[in-house]
Each structure stands twice: as C-alpha cells, then as structure tokens.
Short mmCIF file of C-alpha atoms in Angstrom, two decimals:
data_model
loop_
_atom_site.label_atom_id
_atom_site.label_comp_id
_atom_site.label_asym_id
_atom_site.label_seq_id
_atom_site.Cartn_x
_atom_site.Cartn_y
_atom_site.Cartn_z
CA MET A 20 0.00 0.00 0.00
CA VAL A 21 1.37 3.41 -1.00
CA THR A 22 1.05 5.95 1.78
CA VAL A 23 1.65 9.66 1.64
CA ALA A 24 3.68 11.35 4.36
CA SER A 25 4.17 15.08 4.79
CA SER A 26 7.60 16.66 4.44
CA ALA A 27 8.11 19.70 6.63
CA ALA A 28 11.42 20.53 4.95
CA LEU A 29 9.89 20.60 1.47
CA SER A 30 6.24 21.47 1.93
CA CYS A 31 5.97 18.65 -0.57
CA PRO A 32 4.31 15.27 -0.01
CA GLU A 33 6.40 12.13 -0.08
CA ILE A 34 5.55 8.62 -1.19
CA SER A 35 6.60 5.74 1.05
CA LEU A 36 8.60 3.00 -0.63
CA SER A 37 8.16 -0.62 0.39
CA ASN A 38 11.40 -0.47 2.41
CA GLY A 39 10.25 2.50 4.51
CA PHE A 40 12.18 5.28 2.79
CA ASN A 41 10.21 8.26 1.48
CA ILE A 42 10.66 9.79 -1.97
CA PRO A 43 9.43 13.36 -2.66
CA ILE A 44 6.49 13.21 -5.06
CA LEU A 45 7.90 16.13 -7.07
CA GLY A 46 11.45 16.25 -8.40
CA LEU A 47 13.62 17.95 -10.98
CA GLY A 48 14.54 15.91 -14.02
CA THR A 49 17.71 16.35 -16.05
CA SER A 50 18.70 14.99 -19.46
CA HIS A 51 21.39 15.04 -22.11
CA GLN A 52 21.56 17.26 -25.20
CA GLY A 53 21.21 20.56 -23.33
CA GLY A 54 18.95 19.18 -20.62
CA TYR A 55 21.19 20.25 -17.77
CA SER A 56 21.83 23.69 -16.27
CA HIS A 57 24.06 24.28 -13.26
CA GLU A 58 22.28 27.55 -12.49
CA ALA A 59 18.88 25.88 -12.65
CA VAL A 60 19.81 23.05 -10.26
CA VAL A 61 21.26 25.45 -7.69
CA TYR A 62 18.18 27.66 -7.99
CA ALA A 63 15.83 24.67 -7.61
CA LEU A 64 17.58 23.56 -4.44
CA GLN A 65 18.10 26.99 -2.86
CA GLN A 66 14.99 28.91 -3.89
CA CYS A 67 12.30 26.34 -4.72
CA GLY A 68 12.82 23.80 -1.98
CA ILE A 69 13.37 20.97 -4.46
CA ARG A 70 14.88 17.98 -2.67
CA HIS A 71 14.59 15.34 -5.36
CA ILE A 72 16.81 15.32 -8.44
CA ASP A 73 16.85 12.69 -11.18
CA THR A 74 19.79 12.07 -13.50
CA ALA A 75 21.57 9.22 -15.29
CA LYS A 76 25.00 8.21 -16.50
CA ARG A 77 23.57 8.50 -20.02
CA TYR A 78 22.98 12.24 -19.55
CA GLY A 79 26.65 12.96 -18.93
CA CYS A 80 25.98 15.47 -16.15
CA GLU A 81 26.58 13.51 -12.95
CA GLU A 82 29.82 15.32 -12.13
CA ALA A 83 28.31 18.75 -12.80
CA LEU A 84 25.25 17.85 -10.75
CA GLY A 85 27.40 16.83 -7.81
CA LYS A 86 29.11 20.22 -7.88
CA ALA A 87 25.75 22.01 -8.03
CA VAL A 88 24.52 20.12 -4.97
CA VAL A 89 27.60 21.17 -3.03
CA GLU A 90 27.28 24.79 -4.19
CA SER A 91 23.63 24.88 -3.13
CA GLY A 92 24.61 24.38 0.49
CA VAL A 93 21.74 21.94 1.03
CA PRO A 94 22.95 19.02 3.17
CA ARG A 95 23.37 15.80 1.22
CA GLU A 96 21.07 13.88 3.57
CA GLN A 97 18.19 16.22 2.68
CA ILE A 98 18.37 15.45 -1.05
CA TRP A 99 16.87 12.43 -2.78
CA LEU A 100 19.32 11.66 -5.57
CA THR A 101 18.48 9.21 -8.36
CA THR A 102 20.77 8.06 -11.15
CA LYS A 103 20.54 5.24 -13.66
CA LEU A 104 22.60 2.36 -15.00
CA TRP A 105 23.01 2.44 -18.78
CA PRO A 106 22.52 -0.91 -20.60
CA ALA A 107 26.10 -0.89 -21.89
CA ASP A 108 27.07 -1.44 -18.25
CA TYR A 109 24.63 -4.31 -17.64
CA GLY A 110 26.09 -7.48 -16.18
CA TYR A 111 27.09 -8.45 -12.65
CA GLN A 112 30.57 -6.94 -12.31
CA SER A 113 30.10 -4.06 -14.73
CA ALA A 114 26.90 -2.91 -12.98
CA LYS A 115 28.64 -2.81 -9.62
CA GLN A 116 31.55 -0.88 -11.07
CA ALA A 117 29.24 1.56 -12.88
CA CYS A 118 27.35 2.28 -9.66
CA ARG A 119 30.53 3.11 -7.79
CA GLU A 120 31.71 5.29 -10.68
CA SER A 121 28.40 7.20 -10.64
CA CYS A 122 28.81 7.78 -6.91
CA ALA A 123 32.35 9.06 -7.52
CA ARG A 124 31.22 11.45 -10.25
CA LEU A 125 28.37 12.72 -8.08
CA GLY A 126 30.72 13.04 -5.10
CA VAL A 127 28.45 11.01 -2.80
CA ASP A 128 28.87 7.98 -0.57
CA TYR A 129 25.51 6.50 -1.50
CA LEU A 130 22.62 6.86 -3.94
CA ASP A 131 19.05 7.25 -2.80
CA LEU A 132 17.77 5.40 -5.86
CA TYR A 133 19.59 3.46 -8.58
CA LEU A 134 17.61 2.38 -11.64
CA MET A 135 18.19 0.04 -14.56
CA HIS A 136 17.59 2.54 -17.35
CA TRP A 137 16.08 0.30 -20.04
CA PRO A 138 14.87 -3.31 -20.37
CA ASP A 139 17.00 -4.14 -23.43
CA SER A 140 20.41 -5.42 -22.35
CA MET A 141 22.23 -4.52 -25.59
CA VAL A 142 24.54 -7.51 -24.96
CA SER A 143 25.03 -9.66 -28.04
CA GLY A 144 24.91 -13.42 -27.72
CA ARG A 145 22.93 -13.43 -24.47
CA SER A 146 19.22 -13.15 -23.81
CA ASN A 147 17.80 -9.95 -22.38
CA ARG A 148 16.25 -11.95 -19.57
CA GLU A 149 19.55 -13.52 -18.55
CA VAL A 150 21.40 -10.21 -18.53
CA ARG A 151 18.58 -8.38 -16.72
CA GLU A 152 18.49 -11.00 -13.98
CA GLU A 153 22.26 -10.94 -13.54
CA THR A 154 22.25 -7.14 -13.43
CA TRP A 155 19.39 -7.08 -10.94
CA ARG A 156 21.33 -9.46 -8.68
CA ALA A 157 24.19 -6.94 -8.69
CA LEU A 158 21.78 -4.13 -7.75
CA GLU A 159 20.36 -6.24 -4.93
CA GLU A 160 23.85 -6.66 -3.52
CA LEU A 161 24.57 -2.93 -3.86
CA TYR A 162 21.34 -2.36 -1.94
CA ASP A 163 22.33 -4.87 0.75
CA GLU A 164 25.70 -3.11 1.06
CA GLY A 165 23.96 0.24 1.61
CA LEU A 166 25.44 1.86 -1.47
CA CYS A 167 21.88 2.32 -2.75
CA ARG A 168 19.04 3.12 -0.36
CA ALA A 169 16.56 1.89 -2.96
CA ILE A 170 16.79 0.15 -6.33
CA GLY A 171 14.44 0.02 -9.26
CA VAL A 172 13.93 0.05 -12.99
CA SER A 173 12.91 2.42 -15.75
CA ASN A 174 10.81 1.79 -18.84
CA PHE A 175 9.97 -1.75 -17.68
CA LEU A 176 6.62 -3.22 -18.68
CA ILE A 177 4.60 -5.83 -16.81
CA CYS A 178 6.32 -8.69 -18.64
CA HIS A 179 9.76 -7.40 -17.64
CA LEU A 180 8.69 -6.86 -14.03
CA ASN A 181 7.21 -10.36 -13.84
CA GLU A 182 10.60 -11.80 -14.79
CA LEU A 183 12.31 -10.03 -11.90
CA LYS A 184 9.52 -11.13 -9.60
CA ASP A 185 10.17 -14.75 -10.60
CA VAL A 186 13.85 -14.38 -9.73
CA GLY A 187 12.98 -13.61 -6.12
CA GLY A 188 14.92 -11.33 -3.85
CA VAL A 189 14.14 -7.62 -3.77
CA VAL A 190 11.07 -6.38 -5.62
CA PRO A 191 11.95 -3.12 -7.43
CA HIS A 192 11.13 -0.18 -5.21
CA VAL A 193 10.38 2.11 -8.17
CA ASN A 194 9.47 1.84 -11.85
CA GLN A 195 10.06 5.08 -13.75
CA VAL A 196 8.00 5.28 -16.94
CA GLU A 197 6.71 7.89 -19.40
CA PHE A 198 3.46 9.29 -18.00
CA HIS A 199 1.45 12.27 -19.25
CA PRO A 200 -2.11 13.00 -20.45
CA PHE A 201 -1.50 11.27 -23.80
CA GLN A 202 0.35 8.25 -22.34
CA GLN A 203 -1.48 6.80 -19.37
CA PRO A 204 -0.38 3.17 -18.88
CA MET A 205 -2.93 2.55 -16.15
CA LYS A 206 -2.65 -1.25 -16.25
CA LEU A 207 1.06 -0.86 -15.52
CA VAL A 208 0.32 1.68 -12.77
CA GLU A 209 -2.16 -0.70 -11.17
CA TYR A 210 0.24 -3.63 -11.45
CA CYS A 211 3.02 -1.65 -9.76
CA ARG A 212 0.78 -0.61 -6.90
CA LYS A 213 -0.42 -4.18 -6.43
CA GLU A 214 3.20 -5.35 -6.20
CA GLY A 215 4.30 -2.53 -3.89
CA ILE A 216 6.32 -0.77 -6.59
CA VAL A 217 6.13 3.03 -6.57
CA PHE A 218 5.23 4.36 -10.02
CA GLU A 219 7.28 7.36 -11.13
CA GLY A 220 6.42 9.33 -14.27
CA TYR A 221 8.70 11.29 -16.58
CA CYS A 222 7.83 13.68 -19.44
CA PRO A 223 4.71 14.98 -17.60
CA LEU A 224 4.31 17.74 -20.19
CA ALA A 225 4.74 15.33 -23.13
CA LYS A 226 7.77 17.40 -24.18
CA GLY A 227 5.52 20.43 -24.53
CA GLN A 228 2.84 18.74 -26.64
CA ALA A 229 0.33 18.87 -23.77
CA LEU A 230 0.72 22.60 -23.27
CA THR A 231 -1.40 23.56 -26.27
CA HIS A 232 -4.22 21.03 -25.93
CA PRO A 233 -7.59 22.81 -25.68
CA THR A 234 -8.80 20.81 -22.67
CA ILE A 235 -5.66 21.59 -20.71
CA LEU A 236 -5.77 25.26 -21.69
CA GLN A 237 -9.40 25.45 -20.56
CA LEU A 238 -8.49 23.94 -17.18
CA ALA A 239 -5.56 26.35 -16.85
CA GLN A 240 -7.97 29.24 -17.30
CA LYS A 241 -10.50 27.72 -14.89
CA TYR A 242 -7.95 27.29 -12.09
CA GLY A 243 -5.87 30.37 -12.82
CA ARG A 244 -2.82 28.19 -13.42
CA SER A 245 -0.45 27.53 -16.29
CA ALA A 246 -0.88 24.54 -18.59
CA SER A 247 2.28 22.97 -17.17
CA GLN A 248 0.94 23.32 -13.63
CA ILE A 249 -2.28 21.57 -14.65
CA CYS A 250 -0.34 18.66 -16.16
CA ILE A 251 1.96 18.29 -13.17
CA ARG A 252 -0.88 18.64 -10.68
CA TRP A 253 -2.88 16.00 -12.58
CA SER A 254 0.09 13.61 -12.48
CA ILE A 255 0.69 14.17 -8.77
CA GLN A 256 -3.00 13.86 -8.00
CA ASN A 257 -2.86 10.44 -9.64
CA GLY A 258 -0.34 9.50 -6.95
CA VAL A 259 2.53 9.45 -9.44
CA VAL A 260 6.01 10.65 -8.46
CA THR A 261 6.59 13.35 -11.07
CA ILE A 262 9.87 14.75 -12.40
CA PRO A 263 9.41 17.62 -14.87
CA LYS A 264 12.56 18.79 -16.62
CA SER A 265 13.61 22.37 -17.15
CA THR A 266 16.81 24.37 -17.41
CA LYS A 267 15.06 27.70 -16.81
CA PRO A 268 14.73 28.96 -13.21
CA ASP A 269 11.40 30.70 -13.88
CA ARG A 270 9.91 27.50 -15.31
CA ILE A 271 11.21 25.46 -12.40
CA HIS A 272 9.60 27.89 -9.98
CA GLU A 273 6.34 27.66 -11.92
CA ASN A 274 6.47 23.86 -11.94
CA CYS A 275 6.80 23.79 -8.16
CA GLN A 276 3.58 25.75 -7.55
CA VAL A 277 1.39 22.66 -7.71
CA PHE A 278 0.38 22.15 -4.08
CA GLY A 279 -2.39 23.59 -1.95
CA TYR A 280 -5.17 22.99 -4.46
CA ASN A 281 -6.85 20.04 -6.18
CA LEU A 282 -8.34 19.45 -9.59
CA ASP A 283 -12.02 18.49 -9.40
CA ASP A 284 -12.93 14.85 -10.02
CA SER A 285 -14.70 15.82 -13.24
CA ASP A 286 -11.57 17.58 -14.48
CA MET A 287 -9.37 14.62 -13.55
CA ALA A 288 -11.77 12.48 -15.59
CA ALA A 289 -11.58 14.89 -18.52
CA MET A 290 -7.79 14.62 -18.46
CA ARG A 291 -8.07 10.84 -18.37
CA LEU A 292 -9.92 10.99 -21.71
CA LEU A 293 -6.88 12.59 -23.40
CA HIS A 294 -5.00 9.29 -23.49
CA ASP A 295 -4.26 8.34 -27.09
CA GLY A 296 -1.26 6.09 -26.56
CA ARG A 297 1.35 8.36 -28.08
CA ARG A 298 4.89 8.30 -26.73
CA VAL A 299 7.33 11.18 -26.83
CA SER A 300 10.34 9.25 -25.55
CA TRP A 301 11.29 5.57 -25.23
CA GLU A 302 9.35 2.73 -26.87
CA PRO A 303 9.84 -0.39 -24.72
CA THR A 304 7.01 -2.51 -26.10
CA HIS A 305 9.28 -4.28 -28.62
CA VAL A 306 11.87 -5.32 -26.02
CA GLU A 307 11.70 -9.03 -25.25
#
C-alpha cells in the first residue's frame, strides 16, 4: 500500500517505498543534449525547496550535478538523488563498477535510488532476460551493502517486471515510466501498486505537446494556473512521483507551484480521456 507522508522541509508530499524510505512526489529531471543547467539546479535547491533530483550516466551530467549540490549548500542527507545504469554497463561486475563510478562522479557515498535505465540489455549473444536477472542481482547486492538506499527500474513493462519477480529477492522499489495526459499506462500503474512498486512518471508535459491542448488550456484558465501546472498537478493527484525537466529557473519555480489545491474529479476524468497512446520518448514494447 502506498502511503503519503508530509515533508516539513519541502512542503511537498512524499511517497513511502516498500522499504520504509520516502521519496518526494515532485522532483527535478535532467537529461542530455542541453537538458542540464548548473544555475537551474542550484536555484531549484536553494529557492524552490526541491529535494529530489533525477539524473543518469547517459545524460553525462553527474559530475556537474554533484558540484551544483555542493554549491547549493543543502545538506546531502536532505536530497533524494536518483541516477541510472546504462545498458552498456549491464552485467554483474560491470553494474557494480558503474554504480561506484556514478557515486564518484556525483561526489556522494551513496545513492538514494539506482535504476536500470532500459529493459533491453544490448549484450550480443545473451538473452535480455539472462542479462537483466544478472544485473538485478548486482543491484540487490549494492542495496544490501547500503550503497543504494533503494533500487528500481525504468521503462519496464509488466512482462519485464514479472521476470524479476520470478527471480525472487528484492522487488523493485520504483518503476520510472513515461506518463502524461497522452500516455497513461494505467494497467502498468495498477500492477506496480499491487506489487508494492512506486510508479514514477517522466515527461509529464509530453515534451511540450500537452501545453497547447484545448482541454488543458481550458483547465488552466479555470484554475488560474499555467498549462504545465495543470499537467503536473494532474500527475501528482494520480499518486505518481513526477519529475518535470527544465533548465530555466522561472519555469522550475512555476512547476513547483502545484500544491495547496486540487483538480475536481470531473476535471481529472476529462484529463483521463486525453489518453491516445502516443509516446514522446522511449518505446519499450518491442523489447523481449
């Protein structure tokens, strides 16, 4: 059962993981190809009260992010820091080494959450299932060692999660998947909740595509909010940990103003009707 706990330090709700740790329901996402800004991260931490930052080895900004965290002056223990293992590093020994290298680049002694970034292993001559299971065993040991306070996956579908479940051991604490008004994988959300896996959504604005939809614009006018605030509020109100990305301080500030009000049930239902199955990022359905 997912429970919501208040966070006095953040004025932001937190979602309880199955192991008792709490993850802030709102975070700041980063990405590659211009998706990182030192100024923006420092601003988010110092001025907006953000205490959850998501990155990945793939994005190439772990070292810069570590420096921004230090510059912000926010104590490490107050920040929920997520990074991800790229498939090129899948495998038992290579996964362990990659985790320690990410910690070194970030300048931290531990990660709050470490995710397998993608279900495809990209290892020739071996099945995806075999490599995923071996990699997950490495993450379980990193978790047991305390190097990761929580472990999980990203872009995994029900079939991929069922495989890990069959292996035994630690059930993923988090599954991070594309989630926005046009991509609402509710069967996957329900499965995760049934299995005690916290569902985390990325691309809540559908890379800007949601910001011009008439229904969302009408709701923005009704509530006196921006279209991005409506999308993020809708995601959070669905109980989804949400990590909008931005490199602009004013946008980050805007994206944080999503608490203290609720969308009406009828408006939540109207947003639910926007699902058309489109994806703006990864396409994991073809991965065996």
